Amino acid sequence: MRTTVTTATPATTTDAVAPAARPTRSRVPGRLVPVLATLVLFVLMFGAGAARYENFGTPQTIVNLLIDNSFLVVLAVGMTFVILTGGIDLSVGSVVALSTMVAAWGLQQGVPAPLLLVGILVLGTAFGLLQGFVIQRFDIQPFIVTLAGMFLARGLSLLISDESISIDDDTFQAIASGSITLPGEVYVTYSVLIALAVLAVAAYVLHRTRFGRTVYALGGNEQSATLMGLSTARTKIGVYGISGFCASLAGLLFSFYMLSGYGLHAVGMELDAIAAVVIGGTLLAGGAGYVVGSLLGVLVLGTIQTLISFDGTLSSWWTKIFIGALLLAFIVLQRAALRRRG
């Protein structure tokens, strides 16, 4: 009797390779696209300036963008927290002016500089927390509450004095004139270091803490965040406290920059902060954005202003025109992206 032996047929090369084992093409996460777009825009604008104007493309010019806008960086960081929740804060420019006036007037009255610095930060934080409490407790639109806060802070600053008060305190003078020299003979001021430190802390809070995750969830869908058991009420109040703190700190940096206090300082600066945040890729509807994008937004605004300054033939009002056109373009792109996602 013959015995038939059956042997297994070896698998072919095609069968042995599973589809999952094939190399996949890496993609940039969609939430990073607006930030990368702002980065590309900044590089293109700065590159165009370097090609057109002599001495534009130097490292010191880039650092000067931060030196001249360190207060706006801090202001934009606070505004990022608020916009991420779907809110808005129109009072920050007036809080900047109020902070400069309190600093100048307090120094004039002989208040020690360290005590005055702490007091101004506490005042700005308390102002923001009060606005956040009214918004949350009485369910009033942030636009209305912060608009009232804008008039209140501006009125208080003009009540202190309707004239400019110069600052000649030694501590303020030392901070204003102090700088650190980097390799390549590039110098940065203390205000820049403070702004970058605030940016780093804000990035950590937003992406590594429960509070930061709640901020994003609140902006995505407040009702869903509440049903998930997140502390939406405290978070909403907290972001306005952060915005108030950043506004008062920006006011101090602005007082170092100007060495004066004036009730009409920072008129319209809240709009510059909002523009920087939106151009930096943060959705006005909330729920998506990065503080690094807000930094890039500030650099874009600063580059526009620097380009016009180097040109020398254009009116300074062209800065507002270009910023307005750019802001409108980014808002339209945001709406188009949201419709495609929906």
JSON list of N, CA and C in Angstrom, two decimals, residues 80-88 132-133 135-136 139 142 206 209-242 282-289:
[
{"chain": "A", "resi": 80, "resn": "THR", "atom": "N", "xyz": [-4.70, 84.33, 24.40]},
{"chain": "A", "resi": 80, "resn": "THR", "atom": "CA", "xyz": [-4.82, 82.97, 23.86]},
{"chain": "A", "resi": 80, "resn": "THR", "atom": "C", "xyz": [-5.65, 82.10, 24.79]},
{"chain": "A", "resi": 81, "resn": "PHE", "atom": "N", "xyz": [-5.40, 82.18, 26.09]},
{"chain": "A", "resi": 81, "resn": "PHE", "atom": "CA", "xyz": [-6.19, 81.41, 27.06]},
{"chain": "A", "resi": 81, "resn": "PHE", "atom": "C", "xyz": [-7.68, 81.72, 26.92]},
{"chain": "A", "resi": 82, "resn": "VAL", "atom": "N", "xyz": [-7.99, 83.02, 26.81]},
{"chain": "A", "resi": 82, "resn": "VAL", "atom": "CA", "xyz": [-9.39, 83.43, 26.75]},
{"chain": "A", "resi": 82, "resn": "VAL", "atom": "C", "xyz": [-10.04, 82.97, 25.45]},
{"chain": "A", "resi": 83, "resn": "ILE", "atom": "N", "xyz": [-9.38, 83.17, 24.33]},
{"chain": "A", "resi": 83, "resn": "ILE", "atom": "CA", "xyz": [-9.96, 82.80, 23.03]},
{"chain": "A", "resi": 83, "resn": "ILE", "atom": "C", "xyz": [-10.08, 81.29, 22.91]},
{"chain": "A", "resi": 84, "resn": "LEU", "atom": "N", "xyz": [-9.18, 80.54, 23.52]},
{"chain": "A", "resi": 84, "resn": "LEU", "atom": "CA", "xyz": [-9.28, 79.08, 23.47]},
{"chain": "A", "resi": 84, "resn": "LEU", "atom": "C", "xyz": [-10.57, 78.58, 24.11]},
{"chain": "A", "resi": 85, "resn": "THR", "atom": "N", "xyz": [-11.12, 79.33, 25.06]},
{"chain": "A", "resi": 85, "resn": "THR", "atom": "CA", "xyz": [-12.39, 78.95, 25.67]},
{"chain": "A", "resi": 85, "resn": "THR", "atom": "C", "xyz": [-13.59, 79.48, 24.88]},
{"chain": "A", "resi": 86, "resn": "GLY", "atom": "N", "xyz": [-13.33, 80.19, 23.79]},
{"chain": "A", "resi": 86, "resn": "GLY", "atom": "CA", "xyz": [-14.42, 80.78, 23.02]},
{"chain": "A", "resi": 86, "resn": "GLY", "atom": "C", "xyz": [-14.82, 82.15, 23.50]},
{"chain": "A", "resi": 87, "resn": "GLY", "atom": "N", "xyz": [-14.01, 82.76, 24.38]},
{"chain": "A", "resi": 87, "resn": "GLY", "atom": "CA", "xyz": [-14.32, 84.09, 24.90]},
{"chain": "A", "resi": 87, "resn": "GLY", "atom": "C", "xyz": [-13.50, 85.17, 24.23]},
{"chain": "A", "resi": 88, "resn": "ILE", "atom": "N", "xyz": [-13.55, 86.36, 24.80]},
{"chain": "A", "resi": 88, "resn": "ILE", "atom": "CA", "xyz": [-12.81, 87.51, 24.29]},
{"chain": "A", "resi": 88, "resn": "ILE", "atom": "C", "xyz": [-12.58, 88.45, 25.47]},
{"chain": "A", "resi": 132, "resn": "GLY", "atom": "N", "xyz": [-14.26, 87.59, 34.96]},
{"chain": "A", "resi": 132, "resn": "GLY", "atom": "CA", "xyz": [-14.60, 86.19, 34.74]},
{"chain": "A", "resi": 132, "resn": "GLY", "atom": "C", "xyz": [-15.75, 85.73, 35.61]},
{"chain": "A", "resi": 133, "resn": "PHE", "atom": "N", "xyz": [-15.78, 86.21, 36.86]},
{"chain": "A", "resi": 133, "resn": "PHE", "atom": "CA", "xyz": [-16.87, 85.85, 37.77]},
{"chain": "A", "resi": 133, "resn": "PHE", "atom": "C", "xyz": [-18.21, 86.37, 37.26]},
{"chain": "A", "resi": 135, "resn": "ILE", "atom": "N", "xyz": [-18.98, 87.10, 34.16]},
{"chain": "A", "resi": 135, "resn": "ILE", "atom": "CA", "xyz": [-19.33, 86.35, 32.94]},
{"chain": "A", "resi": 135, "resn": "ILE", "atom": "C", "xyz": [-19.92, 85.00, 33.29]},
{"chain": "A", "resi": 136, "resn": "GLN", "atom": "N", "xyz": [-19.28, 84.30, 34.23]},
{"chain": "A", "resi": 136, "resn": "GLN", "atom": "CA", "xyz": [-19.74, 82.95, 34.59]},
{"chain": "A", "resi": 136, "resn": "GLN", "atom": "C", "xyz": [-21.00, 82.98, 35.45]},
{"chain": "A", "resi": 139, "resn": "ASP", "atom": "N", "xyz": [-23.95, 84.72, 33.41]},
{"chain": "A", "resi": 139, "resn": "ASP", "atom": "CA", "xyz": [-24.09, 84.22, 32.04]},
{"chain": "A", "resi": 139, "resn": "ASP", "atom": "C", "xyz": [-24.25, 85.37, 31.04]},
{"chain": "A", "resi": 142, "resn": "PRO", "atom": "N", "xyz": [-19.02, 87.60, 27.11]},
{"chain": "A", "resi": 142, "resn": "PRO", "atom": "CA", "xyz": [-17.72, 88.20, 27.45]},
{"chain": "A", "resi": 142, "resn": "PRO", "atom": "C", "xyz": [-17.48, 89.53, 26.75]},
{"chain": "A", "resi": 206, "resn": "LEU", "atom": "N", "xyz": [-0.96, 74.75, 29.40]},
{"chain": "A", "resi": 206, "resn": "LEU", "atom": "CA", "xyz": [-1.99, 74.35, 28.43]},
{"chain": "A", "resi": 206, "resn": "LEU", "atom": "C", "xyz": [-1.87, 72.89, 28.01]},
{"chain": "A", "resi": 209, "resn": "THR", "atom": "N", "xyz": [-1.18, 70.14, 31.98]},
{"chain": "A", "resi": 209, "resn": "THR", "atom": "CA", "xyz": [-1.96, 70.20, 33.22]},
{"chain": "A", "resi": 209, "resn": "THR", "atom": "C", "xyz": [-3.43, 69.95, 32.95]},
{"chain": "A", "resi": 210, "resn": "ARG", "atom": "N", "xyz": [-4.14, 69.57, 33.99]},
{"chain": "A", "resi": 210, "resn": "ARG", "atom": "CA", "xyz": [-5.58, 69.35, 33.88]},
{"chain": "A", "resi": 210, "resn": "ARG", "atom": "C", "xyz": [-6.30, 70.65, 33.53]},
{"chain": "A", "resi": 211, "resn": "PHE", "atom": "N", "xyz": [-5.82, 71.76, 34.10]},
{"chain": "A", "resi": 211, "resn": "PHE", "atom": "CA", "xyz": [-6.43, 73.05, 33.79]},
{"chain": "A", "resi": 211, "resn": "PHE", "atom": "C", "xyz": [-6.35, 73.33, 32.29]},
{"chain": "A", "resi": 212, "resn": "GLY", "atom": "N", "xyz": [-5.19, 73.08, 31.68]},
{"chain": "A", "resi": 212, "resn": "GLY", "atom": "CA", "xyz": [-5.04, 73.33, 30.26]},
{"chain": "A", "resi": 212, "resn": "GLY", "atom": "C", "xyz": [-5.94, 72.46, 29.41]},
{"chain": "A", "resi": 213, "resn": "ARG", "atom": "N", "xyz": [-6.06, 71.19, 29.79]},
{"chain": "A", "resi": 213, "resn": "ARG", "atom": "CA", "xyz": [-6.96, 70.31, 29.03]},
{"chain": "A", "resi": 213, "resn": "ARG", "atom": "C", "xyz": [-8.41, 70.76, 29.15]},
{"chain": "A", "resi": 214, "resn": "THR", "atom": "N", "xyz": [-8.75, 71.29, 30.32]},
{"chain": "A", "resi": 214, "resn": "THR", "atom": "CA", "xyz": [-10.12, 71.79, 30.50]},
{"chain": "A", "resi": 214, "resn": "THR", "atom": "C", "xyz": [-10.36, 73.04, 29.66]},
{"chain": "A", "resi": 215, "resn": "VAL", "atom": "N", "xyz": [-9.33, 73.86, 29.50]},
{"chain": "A", "resi": 215, "resn": "VAL", "atom": "CA", "xyz": [-9.45, 75.05, 28.64]},
{"chain": "A", "resi": 215, "resn": "VAL", "atom": "C", "xyz": [-9.82, 74.65, 27.22]},
{"chain": "A", "resi": 216, "resn": "TYR", "atom": "N", "xyz": [-9.11, 73.66, 26.68]},
{"chain": "A", "resi": 216, "resn": "TYR", "atom": "CA", "xyz": [-9.41, 73.20, 25.32]},
{"chain": "A", "resi": 216, "resn": "TYR", "atom": "C", "xyz": [-10.80, 72.56, 25.25]},
{"chain": "A", "resi": 217, "resn": "ALA", "atom": "N", "xyz": [-11.15, 71.76, 26.27]},
{"chain": "A", "resi": 217, "resn": "ALA", "atom": "CA", "xyz": [-12.46, 71.11, 26.27]},
{"chain": "A", "resi": 217, "resn": "ALA", "atom": "C", "xyz": [-13.58, 72.14, 26.36]},
{"chain": "A", "resi": 218, "resn": "LEU", "atom": "N", "xyz": [-13.36, 73.18, 27.15]},
{"chain": "A", "resi": 218, "resn": "LEU", "atom": "CA", "xyz": [-14.36, 74.24, 27.30]},
{"chain": "A", "resi": 218, "resn": "LEU", "atom": "C", "xyz": [-14.59, 74.96, 25.98]},
{"chain": "A", "resi": 219, "resn": "GLY", "atom": "N", "xyz": [-13.53, 75.19, 25.23]},
{"chain": "A", "resi": 219, "resn": "GLY", "atom": "CA", "xyz": [-13.68, 75.86, 23.95]},
{"chain": "A", "resi": 219, "resn": "GLY", "atom": "C", "xyz": [-14.27, 74.95, 22.89]},
{"chain": "A", "resi": 220, "resn": "GLY", "atom": "N", "xyz": [-14.02, 73.64, 23.02]},
{"chain": "A", "resi": 220, "resn": "GLY", "atom": "CA", "xyz": [-14.58, 72.70, 22.06]},
{"chain": "A", "resi": 220, "resn": "GLY", "atom": "C", "xyz": [-16.08, 72.56, 22.20]},
{"chain": "A", "resi": 221, "resn": "ASN", "atom": "N", "xyz": [-16.53, 72.30, 23.42]},
{"chain": "A", "resi": 221, "resn": "ASN", "atom": "CA", "xyz": [-17.96, 72.17, 23.69]},
{"chain": "A", "resi": 221, "resn": "ASN", "atom": "C", "xyz": [-18.16, 72.27, 25.20]},
{"chain": "A", "resi": 222, "resn": "GLU", "atom": "N", "xyz": [-18.68, 73.41, 25.64]},
{"chain": "A", "resi": 222, "resn": "GLU", "atom": "CA", "xyz": [-18.81, 73.64, 27.08]},
{"chain": "A", "resi": 222, "resn": "GLU", "atom": "C", "xyz": [-19.76, 72.64, 27.73]},
{"chain": "A", "resi": 223, "resn": "GLN", "atom": "N", "xyz": [-20.86, 72.33, 27.07]},
{"chain": "A", "resi": 223, "resn": "GLN", "atom": "CA", "xyz": [-21.84, 71.41, 27.65]},
{"chain": "A", "resi": 223, "resn": "GLN", "atom": "C", "xyz": [-21.24, 70.01, 27.81]},
{"chain": "A", "resi": 224, "resn": "SER", "atom": "N", "xyz": [-20.51, 69.55, 26.81]},
{"chain": "A", "resi": 224, "resn": "SER", "atom": "CA", "xyz": [-19.88, 68.24, 26.90]},
{"chain": "A", "resi": 224, "resn": "SER", "atom": "C", "xyz": [-18.82, 68.22, 27.99]},
{"chain": "A", "resi": 225, "resn": "ALA", "atom": "N", "xyz": [-18.06, 69.31, 28.10]},
{"chain": "A", "resi": 225, "resn": "ALA", "atom": "CA", "xyz": [-17.04, 69.38, 29.14]},
{"chain": "A", "resi": 225, "resn": "ALA", "atom": "C", "xyz": [-17.65, 69.32, 30.53]},
{"chain": "A", "resi": 226, "resn": "THR", "atom": "N", "xyz": [-18.81, 69.98, 30.70]},
{"chain": "A", "resi": 226, "resn": "THR", "atom": "CA", "xyz": [-19.50, 69.94, 31.99]},
{"chain": "A", "resi": 226, "resn": "THR", "atom": "C", "xyz": [-20.00, 68.54, 32.30]},
{"chain": "A", "resi": 227, "resn": "LEU", "atom": "N", "xyz": [-20.57, 67.86, 31.29]},
{"chain": "A", "resi": 227, "resn": "LEU", "atom": "CA", "xyz": [-21.07, 66.50, 31.48]},
{"chain": "A", "resi": 227, "resn": "LEU", "atom": "C", "xyz": [-19.94, 65.53, 31.79]},
{"chain": "A", "resi": 228, "resn": "MET", "atom": "N", "xyz": [-18.73, 65.84, 31.35]},
{"chain": "A", "resi": 228, "resn": "MET", "atom": "CA", "xyz": [-17.57, 64.99, 31.63]},
{"chain": "A", "resi": 228, "resn": "MET", "atom": "C", "xyz": [-17.05, 65.20, 33.05]},
{"chain": "A", "resi": 229, "resn": "GLY", "atom": "N", "xyz": [-17.64, 66.14, 33.77]},
{"chain": "A", "resi": 229, "resn": "GLY", "atom": "CA", "xyz": [-17.23, 66.39, 35.15]},
{"chain": "A", "resi": 229, "resn": "GLY", "atom": "C", "xyz": [-16.08, 67.36, 35.29]},
{"chain": "A", "resi": 230, "resn": "LEU", "atom": "N", "xyz": [-15.74, 68.09, 34.22]},
{"chain": "A", "resi": 230, "resn": "LEU", "atom": "CA", "xyz": [-14.65, 69.06, 34.28]},
{"chain": "A", "resi": 230, "resn": "LEU", "atom": "C", "xyz": [-15.13, 70.33, 34.97]},
{"chain": "A", "resi": 231, "resn": "SER", "atom": "N", "xyz": [-14.22, 70.99, 35.64]},
{"chain": "A", "resi": 231, "resn": "SER", "atom": "CA", "xyz": [-14.57, 72.22, 36.39]},
{"chain": "A", "resi": 231, "resn": "SER", "atom": "C", "xyz": [-14.59, 73.41, 35.44]},
{"chain": "A", "resi": 232, "resn": "THR", "atom": "N", "xyz": [-15.63, 73.47, 34.62]},
{"chain": "A", "resi": 232, "resn": "THR", "atom": "CA", "xyz": [-15.71, 74.51, 33.60]},
{"chain": "A", "resi": 232, "resn": "THR", "atom": "C", "xyz": [-15.90, 75.90, 34.20]},
{"chain": "A", "resi": 233, "resn": "ALA", "atom": "N", "xyz": [-16.64, 76.00, 35.30]},
{"chain": "A", "resi": 233, "resn": "ALA", "atom": "CA", "xyz": [-16.90, 77.31, 35.89]},
{"chain": "A", "resi": 233, "resn": "ALA", "atom": "C", "xyz": [-15.60, 77.94, 36.40]},
{"chain": "A", "resi": 234, "resn": "ARG", "atom": "N", "xyz": [-14.83, 77.18, 37.17]},
{"chain": "A", "resi": 234, "resn": "ARG", "atom": "CA", "xyz": [-13.57, 77.70, 37.69]},
{"chain": "A", "resi": 234, "resn": "ARG", "atom": "C", "xyz": [-12.58, 77.98, 36.57]},
{"chain": "A", "resi": 235, "resn": "THR", "atom": "N", "xyz": [-12.60, 77.15, 35.54]},
{"chain": "A", "resi": 235, "resn": "THR", "atom": "CA", "xyz": [-11.68, 77.36, 34.42]},
{"chain": "A", "resi": 235, "resn": "THR", "atom": "C", "xyz": [-12.02, 78.64, 33.68]},
{"chain": "A", "resi": 236, "resn": "LYS", "atom": "N", "xyz": [-13.32, 78.89, 33.45]},
{"chain": "A", "resi": 236, "resn": "LYS", "atom": "CA", "xyz": [-13.72, 80.10, 32.74]},
{"chain": "A", "resi": 236, "resn": "LYS", "atom": "C", "xyz": [-13.31, 81.35, 33.53]},
{"chain": "A", "resi": 237, "resn": "ILE", "atom": "N", "xyz": [-13.50, 81.31, 34.84]},
{"chain": "A", "resi": 237, "resn": "ILE", "atom": "CA", "xyz": [-13.08, 82.45, 35.66]},
{"chain": "A", "resi": 237, "resn": "ILE", "atom": "C", "xyz": [-11.55, 82.56, 35.65]},
{"chain": "A", "resi": 238, "resn": "GLY", "atom": "N", "xyz": [-10.88, 81.40, 35.70]},
{"chain": "A", "resi": 238, "resn": "GLY", "atom": "CA", "xyz": [-9.43, 81.39, 35.77]},
{"chain": "A", "resi": 238, "resn": "GLY", "atom": "C", "xyz": [-8.76, 81.98, 34.54]},
{"chain": "A", "resi": 239, "resn": "VAL", "atom": "N", "xyz": [-9.29, 81.71, 33.34]},
{"chain": "A", "resi": 239, "resn": "VAL", "atom": "CA", "xyz": [-8.63, 82.23, 32.14]},
{"chain": "A", "resi": 239, "resn": "VAL", "atom": "C", "xyz": [-8.69, 83.75, 32.09]},
{"chain": "A", "resi": 240, "resn": "TYR", "atom": "N", "xyz": [-9.75, 84.34, 32.62]},
{"chain": "A", "resi": 240, "resn": "TYR", "atom": "CA", "xyz": [-9.81, 85.81, 32.66]},
{"chain": "A", "resi": 240, "resn": "TYR", "atom": "C", "xyz": [-8.87, 86.36, 33.73]},
{"chain": "A", "resi": 241, "resn": "GLY", "atom": "N", "xyz": [-8.66, 85.58, 34.80]},
{"chain": "A", "resi": 241, "resn": "GLY", "atom": "CA", "xyz": [-7.64, 85.97, 35.78]},
{"chain": "A", "resi": 241, "resn": "GLY", "atom": "C", "xyz": [-6.25, 85.94, 35.16]},
{"chain": "A", "resi": 242, "resn": "ILE", "atom": "N", "xyz": [-5.98, 84.90, 34.35]},
{"chain": "A", "resi": 242, "resn": "ILE", "atom": "CA", "xyz": [-4.69, 84.81, 33.65]},
{"chain": "A", "resi": 242, "resn": "ILE", "atom": "C", "xyz": [-4.54, 85.97, 32.67]},
{"chain": "A", "resi": 282, "resn": "THR", "atom": "N", "xyz": [-5.03, 80.36, 16.31]},
{"chain": "A", "resi": 282, "resn": "THR", "atom": "CA", "xyz": [-6.04, 80.02, 17.31]},
{"chain": "A", "resi": 282, "resn": "THR", "atom": "C", "xyz": [-7.43, 80.35, 16.76]},
{"chain": "A", "resi": 283, "resn": "LEU", "atom": "N", "xyz": [-8.34, 79.40, 16.86]},
{"chain": "A", "resi": 283, "resn": "LEU", "atom": "CA", "xyz": [-9.69, 79.60, 16.35]},
{"chain": "A", "resi": 283, "resn": "LEU", "atom": "C", "xyz": [-10.46, 80.57, 17.23]},
{"chain": "A", "resi": 284, "resn": "LEU", "atom": "N", "xyz": [-11.13, 81.52, 16.61]},
{"chain": "A", "resi": 284, "resn": "LEU", "atom": "CA", "xyz": [-11.97, 82.45, 17.37]},
{"chain": "A", "resi": 284, "resn": "LEU", "atom": "C", "xyz": [-13.11, 81.73, 18.08]},
{"chain": "A", "resi": 285, "resn": "ALA", "atom": "N", "xyz": [-13.54, 80.59, 17.51]},
{"chain": "A", "resi": 285, "resn": "ALA", "atom": "CA", "xyz": [-14.60, 79.80, 18.13]},
{"chain": "A", "resi": 285, "resn": "ALA", "atom": "C", "xyz": [-14.11, 79.03, 19.34]},
{"chain": "A", "resi": 286, "resn": "GLY", "atom": "N", "xyz": [-12.79, 78.94, 19.51]},
{"chain": "A", "resi": 286, "resn": "GLY", "atom": "CA", "xyz": [-12.23, 78.25, 20.65]},
{"chain": "A", "resi": 286, "resn": "GLY", "atom": "C", "xyz": [-11.93, 76.80, 20.38]},
{"chain": "A", "resi": 287, "resn": "GLY", "atom": "N", "xyz": [-11.16, 76.19, 21.29]},
{"chain": "A", "resi": 287, "resn": "GLY", "atom": "CA", "xyz": [-10.90, 74.76, 21.23]},
{"chain": "A", "resi": 287, "resn": "GLY", "atom": "C", "xyz": [-9.66, 74.35, 20.49]},
{"chain": "A", "resi": 288, "resn": "ALA", "atom": "N", "xyz": [-8.99, 75.22, 19.76]},
{"chain": "A", "resi": 288, "resn": "ALA", "atom": "CA", "xyz": [-7.80, 74.87, 18.99]},
{"chain": "A", "resi": 288, "resn": "ALA", "atom": "C", "xyz": [-6.87, 76.06, 18.90]},
{"chain": "A", "resi": 289, "resn": "GLY", "atom": "N", "xyz": [-5.59, 75.82, 19.16]},
{"chain": "A", "resi": 289, "resn": "GLY", "atom": "CA", "xyz": [-4.60, 76.88, 19.07]},
{"chain": "A", "resi": 289, "resn": "GLY", "atom": "C", "xyz": [-3.42, 76.63, 19.98]}
]
